[in-house]
């Protein structure tokens, strides 16, 4: 369930900029509707389903089976708009900002205190954490060490060889380059 919720929240982050993806808008919006509905983010599912239903161009771009699901979400959620204890956008788990240590939603990529971008984990899409930092040996991009280990374990069960998510080159847990918190502080101060 945690991976599905993270996927829904990352999709919500992407659809804020849906106009940057011409030709993929219907696919992105339907994905966010269905993924949010799946994890109980019903208000977000409803809001984006309304966008899909309100625009005739979006309706034309939807498969009829998907359109029926989206319409059903609009009818059902419209009838029960009050909060019924389901997961909300505000319920997102938090972790400390690597710059100032204030707790931020996992998918937030800008520190509200400093108004500066926070590096993103190339494996999970979450913001980086000071105590859980590593560098991908192939792409040299930052990743959460724990997320990278999980990725290697999960992918290793399904494939003979695990490849990094950016370059597609083979990677093992032993190759990950851990970064000490003091080194993170120095790098972020630059």
JSON list of C-alpha atoms in Angstrom, two decimals:
[
{"chain": "A", "resi": 1, "resn": "UNK", "atom": "CA", "xyz": [0.00, 0.00, 0.00]},
{"chain": "A", "resi": 2, "resn": "UNK", "atom": "CA", "xyz": [2.84, 2.44, 0.79]},
{"chain": "A", "resi": 3, "resn": "UNK", "atom": "CA", "xyz": [4.19, 2.25, -2.76]},
{"chain": "A", "resi": 4, "resn": "UNK", "atom": "CA", "xyz": [0.73, 2.90, -4.20]},
{"chain": "A", "resi": 5, "resn": "UNK", "atom": "CA", "xyz": [0.21, 5.93, -1.98]},
{"chain": "A", "resi": 6, "resn": "UNK", "atom": "CA", "xyz": [3.63, 7.31, -2.92]},
{"chain": "A", "resi": 7, "resn": "UNK", "atom": "CA", "xyz": [2.79, 6.75, -6.59]},
{"chain": "A", "resi": 8, "resn": "UNK", "atom": "CA", "xyz": [-0.49, 8.64, -6.16]},
{"chain": "A", "resi": 9, "resn": "UNK", "atom": "CA", "xyz": [1.25, 11.56, -4.47]},
{"chain": "A", "resi": 10, "resn": "UNK", "atom": "CA", "xyz": [3.98, 11.68, -7.12]},
{"chain": "A", "resi": 11, "resn": "UNK", "atom": "CA", "xyz": [1.33, 11.68, -9.84]},
{"chain": "A", "resi": 12, "resn": "UNK", "atom": "CA", "xyz": [-0.40, 14.55, -8.05]},
{"chain": "A", "resi": 13, "resn": "UNK", "atom": "CA", "xyz": [2.90, 16.44, -8.16]},
{"chain": "A", "resi": 14, "resn": "UNK", "atom": "CA", "xyz": [3.22, 15.76, -11.90]},
{"chain": "A", "resi": 15, "resn": "UNK", "atom": "CA", "xyz": [-0.34, 16.76, -12.83]},
{"chain": "A", "resi": 16, "resn": "UNK", "atom": "CA", "xyz": [0.19, 20.19, -11.30]},
{"chain": "A", "resi": 17, "resn": "UNK", "atom": "CA", "xyz": [2.15, 20.72, -14.51]},
{"chain": "A", "resi": 18, "resn": "UNK", "atom": "CA", "xyz": [0.01, 18.61, -16.83]},
{"chain": "A", "resi": 19, "resn": "UNK", "atom": "CA", "xyz": [0.17, 21.22, -19.59]},
{"chain": "A", "resi": 20, "resn": "UNK", "atom": "CA", "xyz": [3.90, 20.47, -19.92]},
{"chain": "A", "resi": 21, "resn": "UNK", "atom": "CA", "xyz": [2.97, 17.03, -21.28]},
{"chain": "A", "resi": 22, "resn": "UNK", "atom": "CA", "xyz": [1.01, 17.61, -24.49]},
{"chain": "A", "resi": 23, "resn": "UNK", "atom": "CA", "xyz": [-0.51, 14.43, -25.79]},
{"chain": "A", "resi": 24, "resn": "UNK", "atom": "CA", "xyz": [-0.23, 12.74, -22.38]},
{"chain": "A", "resi": 25, "resn": "UNK", "atom": "CA", "xyz": [-2.69, 14.86, -20.41]},
{"chain": "A", "resi": 26, "resn": "UNK", "atom": "CA", "xyz": [-5.57, 12.37, -20.52]},
{"chain": "A", "resi": 27, "resn": "UNK", "atom": "CA", "xyz": [-3.29, 9.48, -19.57]},
{"chain": "A", "resi": 28, "resn": "UNK", "atom": "CA", "xyz": [-1.77, 11.42, -16.65]},
{"chain": "A", "resi": 29, "resn": "UNK", "atom": "CA", "xyz": [-5.12, 12.67, -15.36]},
{"chain": "A", "resi": 30, "resn": "UNK", "atom": "CA", "xyz": [-6.77, 9.25, -15.58]},
{"chain": "A", "resi": 31, "resn": "UNK", "atom": "CA", "xyz": [-3.76, 7.69, -13.86]},
{"chain": "A", "resi": 32, "resn": "UNK", "atom": "CA", "xyz": [-3.98, 10.16, -11.00]},
{"chain": "A", "resi": 33, "resn": "UNK", "atom": "CA", "xyz": [-7.75, 9.61, -10.67]},
{"chain": "A", "resi": 34, "resn": "UNK", "atom": "CA", "xyz": [-7.47, 5.82, -10.54]},
{"chain": "A", "resi": 35, "resn": "UNK", "atom": "CA", "xyz": [-4.37, 5.74, -8.32]},
{"chain": "A", "resi": 36, "resn": "UNK", "atom": "CA", "xyz": [-5.81, 8.27, -5.85]},
{"chain": "A", "resi": 37, "resn": "UNK", "atom": "CA", "xyz": [-9.10, 6.36, -5.72]},
{"chain": "A", "resi": 38, "resn": "UNK", "atom": "CA", "xyz": [-7.17, 3.13, -5.10]},
{"chain": "A", "resi": 39, "resn": "UNK", "atom": "CA", "xyz": [-5.39, 4.48, -1.99]},
{"chain": "A", "resi": 40, "resn": "UNK", "atom": "CA", "xyz": [-8.31, 6.45, -0.56]},
{"chain": "A", "resi": 41, "resn": "UNK", "atom": "CA", "xyz": [-7.34, 9.96, -1.66]},
{"chain": "A", "resi": 42, "resn": "UNK", "atom": "CA", "xyz": [-10.94, 10.39, -2.74]},
{"chain": "A", "resi": 43, "resn": "UNK", "atom": "CA", "xyz": [-11.04, 14.20, -2.75]},
{"chain": "A", "resi": 44, "resn": "UNK", "atom": "CA", "xyz": [-8.07, 14.34, -5.13]},
{"chain": "A", "resi": 45, "resn": "UNK", "atom": "CA", "xyz": [-9.56, 11.58, -7.30]},
{"chain": "A", "resi": 46, "resn": "UNK", "atom": "CA", "xyz": [-12.87, 13.47, -7.47]},
{"chain": "A", "resi": 47, "resn": "UNK", "atom": "CA", "xyz": [-11.20, 16.82, -8.27]},
{"chain": "A", "resi": 48, "resn": "UNK", "atom": "CA", "xyz": [-9.21, 15.38, -11.18]},
{"chain": "A", "resi": 49, "resn": "UNK", "atom": "CA", "xyz": [-12.12, 13.26, -12.40]},
{"chain": "A", "resi": 50, "resn": "UNK", "atom": "CA", "xyz": [-14.16, 16.46, -12.66]},
{"chain": "A", "resi": 51, "resn": "UNK", "atom": "CA", "xyz": [-11.43, 17.96, -14.86]},
{"chain": "A", "resi": 52, "resn": "UNK", "atom": "CA", "xyz": [-11.60, 14.96, -17.16]},
{"chain": "A", "resi": 53, "resn": "UNK", "atom": "CA", "xyz": [-15.39, 14.98, -17.40]},
{"chain": "A", "resi": 54, "resn": "UNK", "atom": "CA", "xyz": [-15.67, 18.75, -17.87]},
{"chain": "A", "resi": 55, "resn": "UNK", "atom": "CA", "xyz": [-13.41, 18.89, -20.93]},
{"chain": "A", "resi": 56, "resn": "UNK", "atom": "CA", "xyz": [-14.84, 17.34, -24.12]},
{"chain": "A", "resi": 57, "resn": "UNK", "atom": "CA", "xyz": [-11.34, 16.88, -25.56]},
{"chain": "A", "resi": 58, "resn": "UNK", "atom": "CA", "xyz": [-10.32, 14.85, -22.51]},
{"chain": "A", "resi": 59, "resn": "UNK", "atom": "CA", "xyz": [-13.50, 12.76, -22.79]},
{"chain": "A", "resi": 60, "resn": "UNK", "atom": "CA", "xyz": [-12.72, 11.95, -26.43]},
{"chain": "A", "resi": 61, "resn": "UNK", "atom": "CA", "xyz": [-9.21, 10.84, -25.48]},
{"chain": "A", "resi": 62, "resn": "UNK", "atom": "CA", "xyz": [-10.41, 8.36, -22.84]},
{"chain": "A", "resi": 63, "resn": "UNK", "atom": "CA", "xyz": [-11.12, 4.71, -23.43]},
{"chain": "A", "resi": 64, "resn": "UNK", "atom": "CA", "xyz": [-14.85, 4.04, -22.86]},
{"chain": "A", "resi": 65, "resn": "UNK", "atom": "CA", "xyz": [-14.17, 1.64, -19.96]},
{"chain": "A", "resi": 66, "resn": "UNK", "atom": "CA", "xyz": [-11.98, 4.23, -18.21]},
{"chain": "A", "resi": 67, "resn": "UNK", "atom": "CA", "xyz": [-14.52, 6.99, -18.91]},
{"chain": "A", "resi": 68, "resn": "UNK", "atom": "CA", "xyz": [-17.22, 4.94, -17.16]},
{"chain": "A", "resi": 69, "resn": "UNK", "atom": "CA", "xyz": [-14.95, 4.50, -14.11]},
{"chain": "A", "resi": 70, "resn": "UNK", "atom": "CA", "xyz": [-14.20, 8.22, -14.01]},
{"chain": "A", "resi": 71, "resn": "UNK", "atom": "CA", "xyz": [-17.88, 9.13, -14.37]},
{"chain": "A", "resi": 72, "resn": "UNK", "atom": "CA", "xyz": [-18.74, 6.70, -11.57]},
{"chain": "A", "resi": 73, "resn": "UNK", "atom": "CA", "xyz": [-16.19, 8.40, -9.29]},
{"chain": "A", "resi": 74, "resn": "UNK", "atom": "CA", "xyz": [-17.71, 11.80, -10.08]},
{"chain": "A", "resi": 75, "resn": "UNK", "atom": "CA", "xyz": [-21.27, 10.58, -9.38]},
{"chain": "A", "resi": 76, "resn": "UNK", "atom": "CA", "xyz": [-20.33, 8.73, -6.18]},
{"chain": "A", "resi": 77, "resn": "UNK", "atom": "CA", "xyz": [-18.03, 11.40, -4.73]},
{"chain": "A", "resi": 78, "resn": "UNK", "atom": "CA", "xyz": [-20.42, 14.18, -5.70]},
{"chain": "A", "resi": 79, "resn": "UNK", "atom": "CA", "xyz": [-23.09, 12.47, -3.61]},
{"chain": "A", "resi": 80, "resn": "UNK", "atom": "CA", "xyz": [-20.81, 12.05, -0.57]},
{"chain": "A", "resi": 81, "resn": "UNK", "atom": "CA", "xyz": [-18.66, 15.18, -0.48]},
{"chain": "A", "resi": 82, "resn": "UNK", "atom": "CA", "xyz": [-18.22, 15.28, 3.29]},
{"chain": "A", "resi": 83, "resn": "UNK", "atom": "CA", "xyz": [-14.99, 13.89, 4.76]},
{"chain": "A", "resi": 84, "resn": "UNK", "atom": "CA", "xyz": [-15.62, 10.32, 5.85]},
{"chain": "A", "resi": 85, "resn": "UNK", "atom": "CA", "xyz": [-12.28, 9.64, 7.53]},
{"chain": "A", "resi": 86, "resn": "UNK", "atom": "CA", "xyz": [-10.44, 8.49, 4.43]},
{"chain": "A", "resi": 87, "resn": "UNK", "atom": "CA", "xyz": [-6.87, 9.47, 3.69]},
{"chain": "A", "resi": 88, "resn": "UNK", "atom": "CA", "xyz": [-6.46, 13.12, 2.74]},
{"chain": "A", "resi": 89, "resn": "UNK", "atom": "CA", "xyz": [-3.69, 15.05, 1.04]},
{"chain": "A", "resi": 90, "resn": "UNK", "atom": "CA", "xyz": [-2.69, 16.47, 4.42]},
{"chain": "A", "resi": 91, "resn": "UNK", "atom": "CA", "xyz": [-2.10, 12.96, 5.80]},
{"chain": "A", "resi": 92, "resn": "UNK", "atom": "CA", "xyz": [1.08, 12.48, 3.79]},
{"chain": "A", "resi": 93, "resn": "UNK", "atom": "CA", "xyz": [3.96, 11.10, 5.82]},
{"chain": "A", "resi": 94, "resn": "UNK", "atom": "CA", "xyz": [6.77, 13.52, 6.53]},
{"chain": "A", "resi": 95, "resn": "UNK", "atom": "CA", "xyz": [10.52, 13.45, 6.88]},
{"chain": "A", "resi": 96, "resn": "UNK", "atom": "CA", "xyz": [13.05, 16.14, 7.79]},
{"chain": "A", "resi": 97, "resn": "UNK", "atom": "CA", "xyz": [14.29, 18.65, 5.25]},
{"chain": "A", "resi": 98, "resn": "UNK", "atom": "CA", "xyz": [18.00, 17.93, 4.64]},
{"chain": "A", "resi": 99, "resn": "UNK", "atom": "CA", "xyz": [18.74, 21.66, 4.86]},
{"chain": "A", "resi": 100, "resn": "UNK", "atom": "CA", "xyz": [16.94, 22.84, 8.00]},
{"chain": "A", "resi": 101, "resn": "UNK", "atom": "CA", "xyz": [15.43, 19.68, 9.54]},
{"chain": "A", "resi": 102, "resn": "UNK", "atom": "CA", "xyz": [11.81, 20.94, 9.47]},
{"chain": "A", "resi": 103, "resn": "UNK", "atom": "CA", "xyz": [9.39, 18.12, 8.67]},
{"chain": "A", "resi": 104, "resn": "UNK", "atom": "CA", "xyz": [8.02, 18.22, 5.13]},
{"chain": "A", "resi": 105, "resn": "UNK", "atom": "CA", "xyz": [5.70, 15.92, 3.18]},
{"chain": "A", "resi": 106, "resn": "UNK", "atom": "CA", "xyz": [7.78, 13.16, 1.57]},
{"chain": "A", "resi": 107, "resn": "UNK", "atom": "CA", "xyz": [7.03, 14.35, -1.96]},
{"chain": "A", "resi": 108, "resn": "UNK", "atom": "CA", "xyz": [7.70, 18.05, -1.29]},
{"chain": "A", "resi": 109, "resn": "UNK", "atom": "CA", "xyz": [10.74, 19.25, -3.24]},
{"chain": "A", "resi": 110, "resn": "UNK", "atom": "CA", "xyz": [11.02, 22.79, -1.90]},
{"chain": "A", "resi": 111, "resn": "UNK", "atom": "CA", "xyz": [11.88, 23.83, 1.63]},
{"chain": "A", "resi": 112, "resn": "UNK", "atom": "CA", "xyz": [9.18, 26.19, 2.90]},
{"chain": "A", "resi": 113, "resn": "UNK", "atom": "CA", "xyz": [11.62, 27.84, 5.31]},
{"chain": "A", "resi": 114, "resn": "UNK", "atom": "CA", "xyz": [14.41, 28.60, 2.83]},
{"chain": "A", "resi": 115, "resn": "UNK", "atom": "CA", "xyz": [12.35, 28.55, -0.39]},
{"chain": "A", "resi": 116, "resn": "UNK", "atom": "CA", "xyz": [15.08, 26.54, -2.10]},
{"chain": "A", "resi": 117, "resn": "UNK", "atom": "CA", "xyz": [14.77, 23.32, -4.07]},
{"chain": "A", "resi": 118, "resn": "UNK", "atom": "CA", "xyz": [15.57, 20.10, -2.24]},
{"chain": "A", "resi": 119, "resn": "UNK", "atom": "CA", "xyz": [17.36, 17.34, -4.17]},
{"chain": "A", "resi": 120, "resn": "UNK", "atom": "CA", "xyz": [15.11, 14.49, -5.28]},
{"chain": "A", "resi": 121, "resn": "UNK", "atom": "CA", "xyz": [15.82, 10.78, -4.89]},
{"chain": "A", "resi": 122, "resn": "UNK", "atom": "CA", "xyz": [16.19, 9.26, -8.36]},
{"chain": "A", "resi": 123, "resn": "UNK", "atom": "CA", "xyz": [14.74, 5.97, -7.14]},
{"chain": "A", "resi": 124, "resn": "UNK", "atom": "CA", "xyz": [11.66, 7.01, -5.16]},
{"chain": "A", "resi": 125, "resn": "UNK", "atom": "CA", "xyz": [10.88, 10.58, -6.28]},
{"chain": "A", "resi": 126, "resn": "UNK", "atom": "CA", "xyz": [10.86, 11.68, -2.63]},
{"chain": "A", "resi": 127, "resn": "UNK", "atom": "CA", "xyz": [12.96, 14.51, -1.26]},
{"chain": "A", "resi": 128, "resn": "UNK", "atom": "CA", "xyz": [16.39, 13.54, 0.01]},
{"chain": "A", "resi": 129, "resn": "UNK", "atom": "CA", "xyz": [17.06, 13.05, 3.71]},
{"chain": "A", "resi": 130, "resn": "UNK", "atom": "CA", "xyz": [20.32, 14.05, 5.36]},
{"chain": "A", "resi": 131, "resn": "UNK", "atom": "CA", "xyz": [20.78, 10.76, 7.25]},
{"chain": "A", "resi": 132, "resn": "UNK", "atom": "CA", "xyz": [19.84, 8.44, 4.35]},
{"chain": "A", "resi": 133, "resn": "UNK", "atom": "CA", "xyz": [21.89, 9.78, 1.44]},
{"chain": "A", "resi": 134, "resn": "UNK", "atom": "CA", "xyz": [23.79, 7.87, -1.21]},
{"chain": "A", "resi": 135, "resn": "UNK", "atom": "CA", "xyz": [24.99, 8.46, -4.74]},
{"chain": "A", "resi": 136, "resn": "UNK", "atom": "CA", "xyz": [24.11, 6.19, -7.64]},
{"chain": "A", "resi": 137, "resn": "UNK", "atom": "CA", "xyz": [27.41, 4.77, -8.94]},
{"chain": "A", "resi": 138, "resn": "UNK", "atom": "CA", "xyz": [26.30, 5.08, -12.56]},
{"chain": "A", "resi": 139, "resn": "UNK", "atom": "CA", "xyz": [24.37, 8.34, -12.85]},
{"chain": "A", "resi": 140, "resn": "UNK", "atom": "CA", "xyz": [26.13, 10.02, -9.90]},
{"chain": "A", "resi": 141, "resn": "UNK", "atom": "CA", "xyz": [22.72, 11.36, -8.83]},
{"chain": "A", "resi": 142, "resn": "UNK", "atom": "CA", "xyz": [21.46, 11.37, -5.23]},
{"chain": "A", "resi": 143, "resn": "UNK", "atom": "CA", "xyz": [19.20, 8.62, -3.91]},
{"chain": "A", "resi": 144, "resn": "UNK", "atom": "CA", "xyz": [17.84, 7.59, -0.55]},
{"chain": "A", "resi": 145, "resn": "UNK", "atom": "CA", "xyz": [20.04, 4.70, 0.50]},
{"chain": "A", "resi": 146, "resn": "UNK", "atom": "CA", "xyz": [17.11, 2.78, 2.01]},
{"chain": "A", "resi": 147, "resn": "UNK", "atom": "CA", "xyz": [14.97, 3.31, -1.12]},
{"chain": "A", "resi": 148, "resn": "UNK", "atom": "CA", "xyz": [17.82, 2.16, -3.37]},
{"chain": "A", "resi": 149, "resn": "UNK", "atom": "CA", "xyz": [18.34, -0.99, -1.29]},
{"chain": "A", "resi": 150, "resn": "UNK", "atom": "CA", "xyz": [14.59, -1.74, -1.50]},
{"chain": "A", "resi": 151, "resn": "UNK", "atom": "CA", "xyz": [14.69, -1.15, -5.25]},
{"chain": "A", "resi": 152, "resn": "UNK", "atom": "CA", "xyz": [17.65, -3.51, -5.70]},
{"chain": "A", "resi": 153, "resn": "UNK", "atom": "CA", "xyz": [15.98, -6.18, -3.57]},
{"chain": "A", "resi": 154, "resn": "UNK", "atom": "CA", "xyz": [12.62, -5.98, -5.36]},
{"chain": "A", "resi": 155, "resn": "UNK", "atom": "CA", "xyz": [14.12, -5.78, -8.85]},
{"chain": "A", "resi": 156, "resn": "UNK", "atom": "CA", "xyz": [16.55, -8.60, -8.02]},
{"chain": "A", "resi": 157, "resn": "UNK", "atom": "CA", "xyz": [13.62, -10.93, -7.41]},
{"chain": "A", "resi": 158, "resn": "UNK", "atom": "CA", "xyz": [12.20, -10.22, -10.86]},
{"chain": "A", "resi": 159, "resn": "UNK", "atom": "CA", "xyz": [15.35, -9.98, -13.02]},
{"chain": "A", "resi": 160, "resn": "UNK", "atom": "CA", "xyz": [18.73, -11.67, -13.27]},
{"chain": "A", "resi": 161, "resn": "UNK", "atom": "CA", "xyz": [20.50, -8.34, -13.28]},
{"chain": "A", "resi": 162, "resn": "UNK", "atom": "CA", "xyz": [19.39, -5.15, -11.53]},
{"chain": "A", "resi": 163, "resn": "UNK", "atom": "CA", "xyz": [19.93, -1.94, -13.48]},
{"chain": "A", "resi": 164, "resn": "UNK", "atom": "CA", "xyz": [19.87, 1.58, -12.10]},
{"chain": "A", "resi": 165, "resn": "UNK", "atom": "CA", "xyz": [16.68, 3.55, -12.83]},
{"chain": "A", "resi": 166, "resn": "UNK", "atom": "CA", "xyz": [18.42, 6.40, -14.67]},
{"chain": "A", "resi": 167, "resn": "UNK", "atom": "CA", "xyz": [21.15, 4.96, -16.91]},
{"chain": "A", "resi": 168, "resn": "UNK", "atom": "CA", "xyz": [19.98, 1.36, -17.14]},
{"chain": "A", "resi": 169, "resn": "UNK", "atom": "CA", "xyz": [23.42, 0.05, -16.23]},
{"chain": "A", "resi": 170, "resn": "UNK", "atom": "CA", "xyz": [23.96, -2.84, -13.81]},
{"chain": "A", "resi": 171, "resn": "UNK", "atom": "CA", "xyz": [24.08, -1.88, -10.13]},
{"chain": "A", "resi": 172, "resn": "UNK", "atom": "CA", "xyz": [24.52, -3.73, -6.84]},
{"chain": "A", "resi": 173, "resn": "UNK", "atom": "CA", "xyz": [24.05, -2.65, -3.23]},
{"chain": "A", "resi": 174, "resn": "UNK", "atom": "CA", "xyz": [27.80, -2.87, -2.66]},
{"chain": "A", "resi": 175, "resn": "UNK", "atom": "CA", "xyz": [28.38, -0.21, -5.35]},
{"chain": "A", "resi": 176, "resn": "UNK", "atom": "CA", "xyz": [26.17, 2.41, -3.71]},
{"chain": "A", "resi": 177, "resn": "UNK", "atom": "CA", "xyz": [28.21, 5.32, -2.40]},
{"chain": "A", "resi": 178, "resn": "UNK", "atom": "CA", "xyz": [27.03, 6.32, 1.09]},
{"chain": "A", "resi": 179, "resn": "UNK", "atom": "CA", "xyz": [27.32, 10.00, 1.95]},
{"chain": "A", "resi": 180, "resn": "UNK", "atom": "CA", "xyz": [27.92, 11.02, 5.57]},
{"chain": "A", "resi": 181, "resn": "UNK", "atom": "CA", "xyz": [25.63, 13.72, 7.02]},
{"chain": "A", "resi": 182, "resn": "UNK", "atom": "CA", "xyz": [28.59, 16.11, 7.37]},
{"chain": "A", "resi": 183, "resn": "UNK", "atom": "CA", "xyz": [29.36, 15.72, 3.65]},
{"chain": "A", "resi": 184, "resn": "UNK", "atom": "CA", "xyz": [25.67, 16.33, 2.85]},
{"chain": "A", "resi": 185, "resn": "UNK", "atom": "CA", "xyz": [25.73, 19.54, 4.93]},
{"chain": "A", "resi": 186, "resn": "UNK", "atom": "CA", "xyz": [28.86, 20.75, 3.11]},
{"chain": "A", "resi": 187, "resn": "UNK", "atom": "CA", "xyz": [27.40, 19.98, -0.33]},
{"chain": "A", "resi": 188, "resn": "UNK", "atom": "CA", "xyz": [24.07, 21.68, 0.44]},
{"chain": "A", "resi": 189, "resn": "UNK", "atom": "CA", "xyz": [25.84, 24.77, 1.82]},
{"chain": "A", "resi": 190, "resn": "UNK", "atom": "CA", "xyz": [27.56, 25.40, -1.55]}
]
